[in-house]
mmCIF file of C-alpha atoms and ligand atoms in Angstrom:
data_model
loop_
_atom_site.group_PDB
_atom_site.id
_atom_site.type_symbol
_atom_site.label_atom_id
_atom_site.label_comp_id
_atom_site.label_asym_id
_atom_site.label_seq_id
_atom_site.Cartn_x
_atom_site.Cartn_y
_atom_site.Cartn_z
ATOM 1 C CA MET A 1 -6.643 6.138 12.172
ATOM 2 C CA ILE A 2 -7.283 2.659 10.798
ATOM 3 C CA GLU A 3 -7.877 2.588 7.035
ATOM 4 C CA LEU A 4 -8.592 -0.342 4.762
ATOM 5 C CA ALA A 5 -7.142 -0.123 1.255
ATOM 6 C CA PRO A 6 -8.599 -2.774 -1.069
ATOM 7 C CA SER A 7 -6.136 -3.822 -3.781
ATOM 8 C CA ILE A 8 -7.677 -3.964 -7.243
ATOM 9 C CA LEU A 9 -5.211 -6.709 -8.164
ATOM 10 C CA SER A 10 -7.767 -9.278 -7.003
ATOM 11 C CA ALA A 11 -10.769 -7.525 -8.588
ATOM 12 C CA ASP A 12 -12.283 -8.273 -11.990
ATOM 13 C CA PHE A 13 -10.318 -5.959 -14.303
ATOM 14 C CA ALA A 14 -13.169 -5.928 -16.815
ATOM 15 C CA ARG A 15 -15.553 -4.464 -14.204
ATOM 16 C CA LEU A 16 -13.310 -2.287 -12.062
ATOM 17 C CA SER A 17 -15.581 0.619 -11.159
ATOM 18 C CA GLU A 18 -18.502 -1.741 -10.465
ATOM 19 C CA GLN A 19 -16.288 -3.717 -8.108
ATOM 20 C CA VAL A 20 -14.510 -0.843 -6.434
ATOM 21 C CA ASN A 21 -17.302 1.536 -5.519
ATOM 22 C CA PRO A 22 -19.262 -0.952 -3.350
ATOM 23 C CA VAL A 23 -16.181 -1.657 -1.190
ATOM 24 C CA LEU A 24 -15.622 2.073 -0.744
ATOM 25 C CA GLU A 25 -19.271 2.539 0.251
ATOM 26 C CA ALA A 26 -18.847 -0.318 2.750
ATOM 27 C CA GLY A 27 -16.120 1.549 4.645
ATOM 28 C CA ALA A 28 -12.830 1.208 2.784
ATOM 29 C CA THR A 29 -11.258 4.659 2.455
ATOM 30 C CA VAL A 30 -8.278 4.232 0.100
ATOM 31 C CA LEU A 31 -7.913 2.335 -3.181
ATOM 32 C CA HIS A 32 -4.624 0.446 -3.599
ATOM 33 C CA ILE A 33 -3.337 0.073 -7.162
ATOM 34 C CA ASP A 34 -0.469 -2.332 -7.885
ATOM 35 C CA VAL A 35 1.751 -1.355 -10.795
ATOM 36 C CA MET A 36 4.159 -4.086 -11.962
ATOM 37 C CA ASP A 37 6.600 -3.978 -14.865
ATOM 38 C CA GLY A 38 7.821 -7.560 -15.340
ATOM 39 C CA HIS A 39 11.350 -6.477 -14.308
ATOM 40 C CA PHE A 40 11.310 -5.405 -10.677
ATOM 41 C CA VAL A 41 8.739 -8.130 -10.054
ATOM 42 C CA PRO A 42 7.921 -11.184 -12.190
ATOM 43 C CA ASN A 43 4.476 -9.965 -13.238
ATOM 44 C CA ILE A 44 2.949 -7.200 -15.371
ATOM 45 C CA THR A 45 -0.220 -5.350 -14.392
ATOM 46 C CA ILE A 46 -1.379 -1.872 -15.272
ATOM 47 C CA GLY A 47 -0.165 1.631 -16.078
ATOM 48 C CA PRO A 48 -1.336 5.256 -16.034
ATOM 49 C CA PRO A 49 -4.324 4.806 -18.419
ATOM 50 C CA VAL A 50 -6.078 2.490 -15.951
ATOM 51 C CA VAL A 51 -5.378 4.921 -13.088
ATOM 52 C CA ALA A 52 -6.860 7.744 -15.193
ATOM 53 C CA ALA A 53 -9.930 5.651 -16.020
ATOM 54 C CA LEU A 54 -10.480 4.800 -12.346
ATOM 55 C CA ARG A 55 -9.988 8.421 -11.310
ATOM 56 C CA LYS A 56 -13.164 9.366 -13.184
ATOM 57 C CA HIS A 57 -15.220 6.923 -11.109
ATOM 58 C CA VAL A 58 -13.566 6.991 -7.672
ATOM 59 C CA LYS A 59 -13.504 9.818 -5.115
ATOM 60 C CA ALA A 60 -11.284 8.037 -2.543
ATOM 61 C CA PRO A 61 -7.505 8.588 -2.601
ATOM 62 C CA LEU A 62 -5.708 6.415 -5.156
ATOM 63 C CA ASP A 63 -2.692 4.731 -3.517
ATOM 64 C CA VAL A 64 -0.349 3.752 -6.349
ATOM 65 C CA HIS A 65 2.253 1.131 -5.374
ATOM 66 C CA LEU A 66 5.024 1.167 -7.969
ATOM 67 C CA MET A 67 6.743 -2.203 -8.271
ATOM 68 C CA ILE A 68 8.825 -1.054 -11.218
ATOM 69 C CA GLU A 69 12.408 -0.230 -12.097
ATOM 70 C CA ASN A 70 13.282 3.452 -12.570
ATOM 71 C CA PRO A 71 10.070 4.645 -10.890
ATOM 72 C CA ASP A 72 11.254 8.263 -11.079
ATOM 73 C CA ASN A 73 10.603 8.264 -14.839
ATOM 74 C CA TYR A 74 6.916 7.447 -14.384
ATOM 75 C CA ILE A 75 5.955 9.680 -11.449
ATOM 76 C CA PRO A 76 4.626 12.565 -13.622
ATOM 77 C CA ALA A 77 2.468 10.190 -15.680
ATOM 78 C CA PHE A 78 0.884 8.614 -12.600
ATOM 79 C CA ILE A 79 0.277 11.969 -10.930
ATOM 80 C CA ASP A 80 -1.264 13.373 -14.118
ATOM 81 C CA ALA A 81 -3.465 10.263 -14.213
ATOM 82 C CA GLY A 82 -4.804 11.118 -10.743
ATOM 83 C CA ALA A 83 -2.639 9.284 -8.201
ATOM 84 C CA ASP A 84 -2.903 10.852 -4.723
ATOM 85 C CA TRP A 85 -0.334 8.687 -2.994
ATOM 86 C CA ILE A 86 2.705 7.136 -4.688
ATOM 87 C CA SER A 87 5.032 4.621 -3.105
ATOM 88 C CA VAL A 88 8.354 3.443 -4.484
ATOM 89 C CA HIS A 89 10.524 0.543 -3.394
ATOM 90 C CA GLN A 90 13.705 1.321 -1.500
ATOM 91 C CA GLU A 91 15.268 -1.546 -3.487
ATOM 92 C CA ALA A 92 14.415 0.135 -6.826
ATOM 93 C CA CYS A 93 15.773 3.617 -6.026
ATOM 94 C CA VAL A 94 19.468 4.479 -6.079
ATOM 95 C CA HIS A 95 18.524 8.111 -5.365
ATOM 96 C CA LEU A 96 15.645 7.555 -2.989
ATOM 97 C CA ASP A 97 15.693 11.060 -1.518
ATOM 98 C CA ARG A 98 15.442 12.586 -4.985
ATOM 99 C CA VAL A 99 12.513 10.340 -5.922
ATOM 100 C CA VAL A 100 10.636 11.144 -2.704
ATOM 101 C CA GLN A 101 11.175 14.865 -3.263
ATOM 102 C CA HIS A 102 9.954 14.472 -6.830
ATOM 103 C CA ILE A 103 6.692 12.864 -5.695
ATOM 104 C CA ARG A 104 6.057 15.559 -3.085
ATOM 105 C CA SER A 105 6.980 18.411 -5.419
ATOM 106 C CA ARG A 106 4.118 17.284 -7.643
ATOM 107 C CA GLY A 107 1.641 17.415 -4.754
ATOM 108 C CA ALA A 108 1.202 13.712 -3.982
ATOM 109 C CA LEU A 109 1.944 11.920 -0.721
ATOM 110 C CA ALA A 110 5.208 9.981 -0.884
ATOM 111 C CA GLY A 111 5.685 6.486 0.462
ATOM 112 C CA VAL A 112 8.663 4.170 0.595
ATOM 113 C CA VAL A 113 8.255 0.387 0.471
ATOM 114 C CA ILE A 114 10.485 -2.389 1.806
ATOM 115 C CA ASN A 115 10.453 -6.026 0.762
ATOM 116 C CA PRO A 116 10.382 -8.760 3.426
ATOM 117 C CA ALA A 117 14.199 -9.157 3.354
ATOM 118 C CA THR A 118 15.015 -5.431 3.477
ATOM 119 C CA PRO A 119 15.819 -4.124 6.981
ATOM 120 C CA VAL A 120 14.080 -1.067 8.435
ATOM 121 C CA ALA A 121 17.575 0.302 9.140
ATOM 122 C CA THR A 122 17.944 1.066 5.415
ATOM 123 C CA LEU A 123 15.218 3.725 5.834
ATOM 124 C CA SER A 124 16.833 5.508 8.746
ATOM 125 C CA ASP A 125 17.786 8.595 6.728
ATOM 126 C CA ILE A 126 14.550 8.917 4.750
ATOM 127 C CA LEU A 127 11.947 8.568 7.505
ATOM 128 C CA GLU A 128 11.812 12.356 8.058
ATOM 129 C CA ALA A 129 10.990 12.890 4.387
ATOM 130 C CA VAL A 130 8.169 10.422 3.722
ATOM 131 C CA ASP A 131 4.442 10.501 4.376
ATOM 132 C CA TYR A 132 4.179 6.738 4.822
ATOM 133 C CA VAL A 133 6.199 3.550 4.934
ATOM 134 C CA LEU A 134 4.779 0.407 3.343
ATOM 135 C CA VAL A 135 5.994 -2.883 4.790
ATOM 136 C CA MET A 136 5.586 -5.780 2.365
ATOM 137 C CA SER A 137 4.348 -8.822 4.239
ATOM 138 C CA VAL A 138 4.728 -11.028 1.132
ATOM 139 C CA ASN A 139 7.267 -10.928 -1.676
ATOM 140 C CA PRO A 140 5.752 -8.513 -4.184
ATOM 141 C CA GLY A 141 4.412 -9.683 -7.522
ATOM 142 C CA PHE A 142 1.215 -11.583 -6.886
ATOM 143 C CA GLY A 143 -1.993 -11.413 -4.892
ATOM 144 C CA GLY A 144 -3.228 -14.217 -2.682
ATOM 145 C CA GLN A 145 0.101 -15.152 -1.060
ATOM 146 C CA LYS A 146 0.631 -16.215 2.530
ATOM 147 C CA PHE A 147 1.463 -13.554 5.136
ATOM 148 C CA ILE A 148 5.092 -13.710 6.367
ATOM 149 C CA PRO A 149 4.885 -13.330 10.187
ATOM 150 C CA ARG A 150 8.461 -12.113 10.704
ATOM 151 C CA THR A 151 7.569 -8.882 8.896
ATOM 152 C CA LEU A 152 5.588 -7.910 12.010
ATOM 153 C CA GLY A 153 8.892 -7.145 13.745
ATOM 154 C CA LYS A 154 9.604 -4.515 11.103
ATOM 155 C CA ILE A 155 6.257 -2.835 11.680
ATOM 156 C CA ARG A 156 7.008 -2.739 15.421
ATOM 157 C CA HIS A 157 10.495 -1.384 14.748
ATOM 158 C CA LEU A 158 9.089 1.418 12.557
ATOM 159 C CA ALA A 159 6.490 2.334 15.186
ATOM 160 C CA GLU A 160 9.254 2.516 17.827
ATOM 161 C CA LEU A 161 11.480 4.700 15.646
ATOM 162 C CA ARG A 162 8.577 7.014 14.900
ATOM 163 C CA ALA A 163 7.868 7.474 18.609
ATOM 164 C CA GLN A 164 11.537 7.882 19.557
ATOM 165 C CA ARG A 165 12.134 10.474 16.873
ATOM 166 C CA SER A 166 8.681 12.142 17.034
ATOM 167 C CA LEU A 167 8.078 11.603 13.323
ATOM 168 C CA GLY A 168 4.791 11.727 11.468
ATOM 169 C CA PHE A 169 4.905 9.009 8.809
ATOM 170 C CA ARG A 170 2.086 6.469 8.681
ATOM 171 C CA ILE A 171 2.614 2.698 8.491
ATOM 172 C CA GLU A 172 0.985 0.609 5.768
ATOM 173 C CA VAL A 173 1.148 -3.173 5.377
ATOM 174 C CA ASP A 174 0.576 -5.116 2.166
ATOM 175 C CA GLY A 175 0.312 -8.835 1.470
ATOM 176 C CA GLY A 176 -1.681 -11.687 2.967
ATOM 177 C CA ILE A 177 -3.843 -9.398 5.107
ATOM 178 C CA ALA A 178 -7.018 -11.307 5.991
ATOM 179 C CA LEU A 179 -9.242 -11.972 9.002
ATOM 180 C CA ASP A 180 -6.571 -14.186 10.565
ATOM 181 C CA THR A 181 -3.637 -11.746 10.151
ATOM 182 C CA ILE A 182 -5.084 -8.235 10.340
ATOM 183 C CA GLU A 183 -5.205 -8.181 14.134
ATOM 184 C CA ALA A 184 -1.479 -8.932 14.496
ATOM 185 C CA ALA A 185 -0.625 -6.295 11.882
ATOM 186 C CA VAL A 186 -2.614 -3.638 13.754
ATOM 187 C CA GLN A 187 -1.170 -4.700 17.119
ATOM 188 C CA ALA A 188 2.308 -4.298 15.645
ATOM 189 C CA GLY A 189 1.492 -0.737 14.560
ATOM 190 C CA ALA A 190 0.094 -0.833 11.004
ATOM 191 C CA GLU A 191 -2.693 1.677 10.315
ATOM 192 C CA ILE A 192 -3.278 1.388 6.579
ATOM 193 C CA LEU A 193 -4.167 -2.179 5.698
ATOM 194 C CA VAL A 194 -4.014 -3.332 2.093
ATOM 195 C CA ALA A 195 -6.141 -6.366 1.262
ATOM 196 C CA GLY A 196 -6.730 -7.871 -2.165
ATOM 197 C CA ASN A 197 -7.776 -11.480 -1.962
ATOM 198 C CA ALA A 198 -9.501 -11.056 1.407
ATOM 199 C CA VAL A 199 -11.760 -8.361 -0.112
ATOM 200 C CA PHE A 200 -12.375 -9.484 -3.693
ATOM 201 C CA GLY A 201 -11.354 -13.149 -3.612
ATOM 202 C CA ARG A 202 -14.547 -14.742 -2.353
ATOM 203 C CA GLY A 203 -17.981 -14.017 -0.911
ATOM 204 C CA ASP A 204 -19.529 -10.553 -0.642
ATOM 205 C CA SER A 205 -16.786 -7.953 -0.963
ATOM 206 C CA ARG A 206 -18.773 -5.389 1.086
ATOM 207 C CA GLN A 207 -19.228 -7.839 3.930
ATOM 208 C CA ASN A 208 -15.524 -8.709 3.731
ATOM 209 C CA VAL A 209 -14.650 -5.017 4.133
ATOM 210 C CA ARG A 210 -16.952 -4.617 7.124
ATOM 211 C CA GLU A 211 -15.518 -7.698 8.862
ATOM 212 C CA LEU A 212 -11.887 -6.746 8.225
ATOM 213 C CA LEU A 213 -12.471 -3.213 9.488
ATOM 214 C CA GLN A 214 -14.273 -4.447 12.560
ATOM 215 C CA VAL A 215 -11.422 -6.753 13.581
ATOM 216 C CA ALA A 216 -8.852 -4.045 12.828
ATOM 217 C CA ARG A 217 -10.691 -1.405 14.846
ATOM 218 C CA VAL A 218 -11.107 -3.672 17.861
ATOM 219 C CA ALA A 219 -7.364 -4.451 17.725
ATOM 220 C CA ALA A 220 -6.568 -0.727 17.504
ATOM 221 C CA SER A 221 -8.820 0.168 20.409
ATOM 222 C CA LEU A 222 -7.262 -2.539 22.617
ATOM 223 C CA LYS A 223 -3.826 -1.236 21.725
ATOM 224 C CA ALA A 224 -4.631 2.411 22.546
HETATM 225 C C1 LIG B 301 1.552 -7.817 -4.063
HETATM 226 C C2 LIG B 301 0.768 -6.543 -4.068
HETATM 227 C C3 LIG B 301 -0.364 -6.518 -3.131
HETATM 228 C C4 LIG B 301 -1.417 -7.560 -3.393
HETATM 229 C C5 LIG B 301 -2.005 -7.943 -2.080
HETATM 230 O O1 LIG B 301 2.681 -7.672 -4.819
HETATM 231 O O2 LIG B 301 1.592 -5.435 -3.752
HETATM 232 O O3 LIG B 301 -0.957 -5.237 -3.033
HETATM 233 O O4 LIG B 301 -2.453 -7.114 -4.237
HETATM 234 O O5 LIG B 301 -2.851 -8.994 -2.300
HETATM 235 P P1 LIG B 301 -3.306 -9.962 -1.125
HETATM 236 O O6 LIG B 301 -4.054 -9.128 -0.140
HETATM 237 O O7 LIG B 301 -4.191 -10.922 -1.858
HETATM 238 O O8 LIG B 301 -2.081 -10.601 -0.550
HETATM 239 ZN ZN1 LIG B 302 0.559 -3.467 -3.267
#
């Protein structure tokens, strides 16, 4: 199933619930929340208090993307704040299996993320244990960057491995998703499409959601 996950990184942080609920009413089904610590990535964003504040106003699943060092230490705080999905970077986890088990043991869905230069092969022994894989199609840290086309090969590779091994993880893509890139991402096999700038960056955010979903759904139906 195709799902659009608007990233609040490009929203007005002073008016989050006002900005987020219209895009969910327009058809987006997941809210993507980018957590950055100034160490794993060169930017600092938000922590559990903002997730808890959003939780009170948002019914849709909260998809928390941890771009932080030592993510294991913060999993309980984000789950207590109301996170439904939590993803951690392969590059940030020495004990990835332990971290994934930790997320699931607390009742959230567990995702693993790879940066543009990290091969899919590094996930070979964790694919059975995750609910979703997030392929970064930009280098993490900032919204509004240009989509890196060679990351499409990794989405295709993941979709092939999933079919070959009859696995159930979903494939999410994050970075530079817009009207001119969403079709290729869906054709490659992505089903959960994160979009920040393309939703909140300009124009009517509800109309942006409807247009992105329409292009994505047509691409998915042609693929099926
Ligand atoms: C980047 C973040 C993304 C970002 C996407 O580090 O993980 O979620 O908000 O923003 P756009 O869609 O503007 O590239
Ligand atoms: Zn993200």
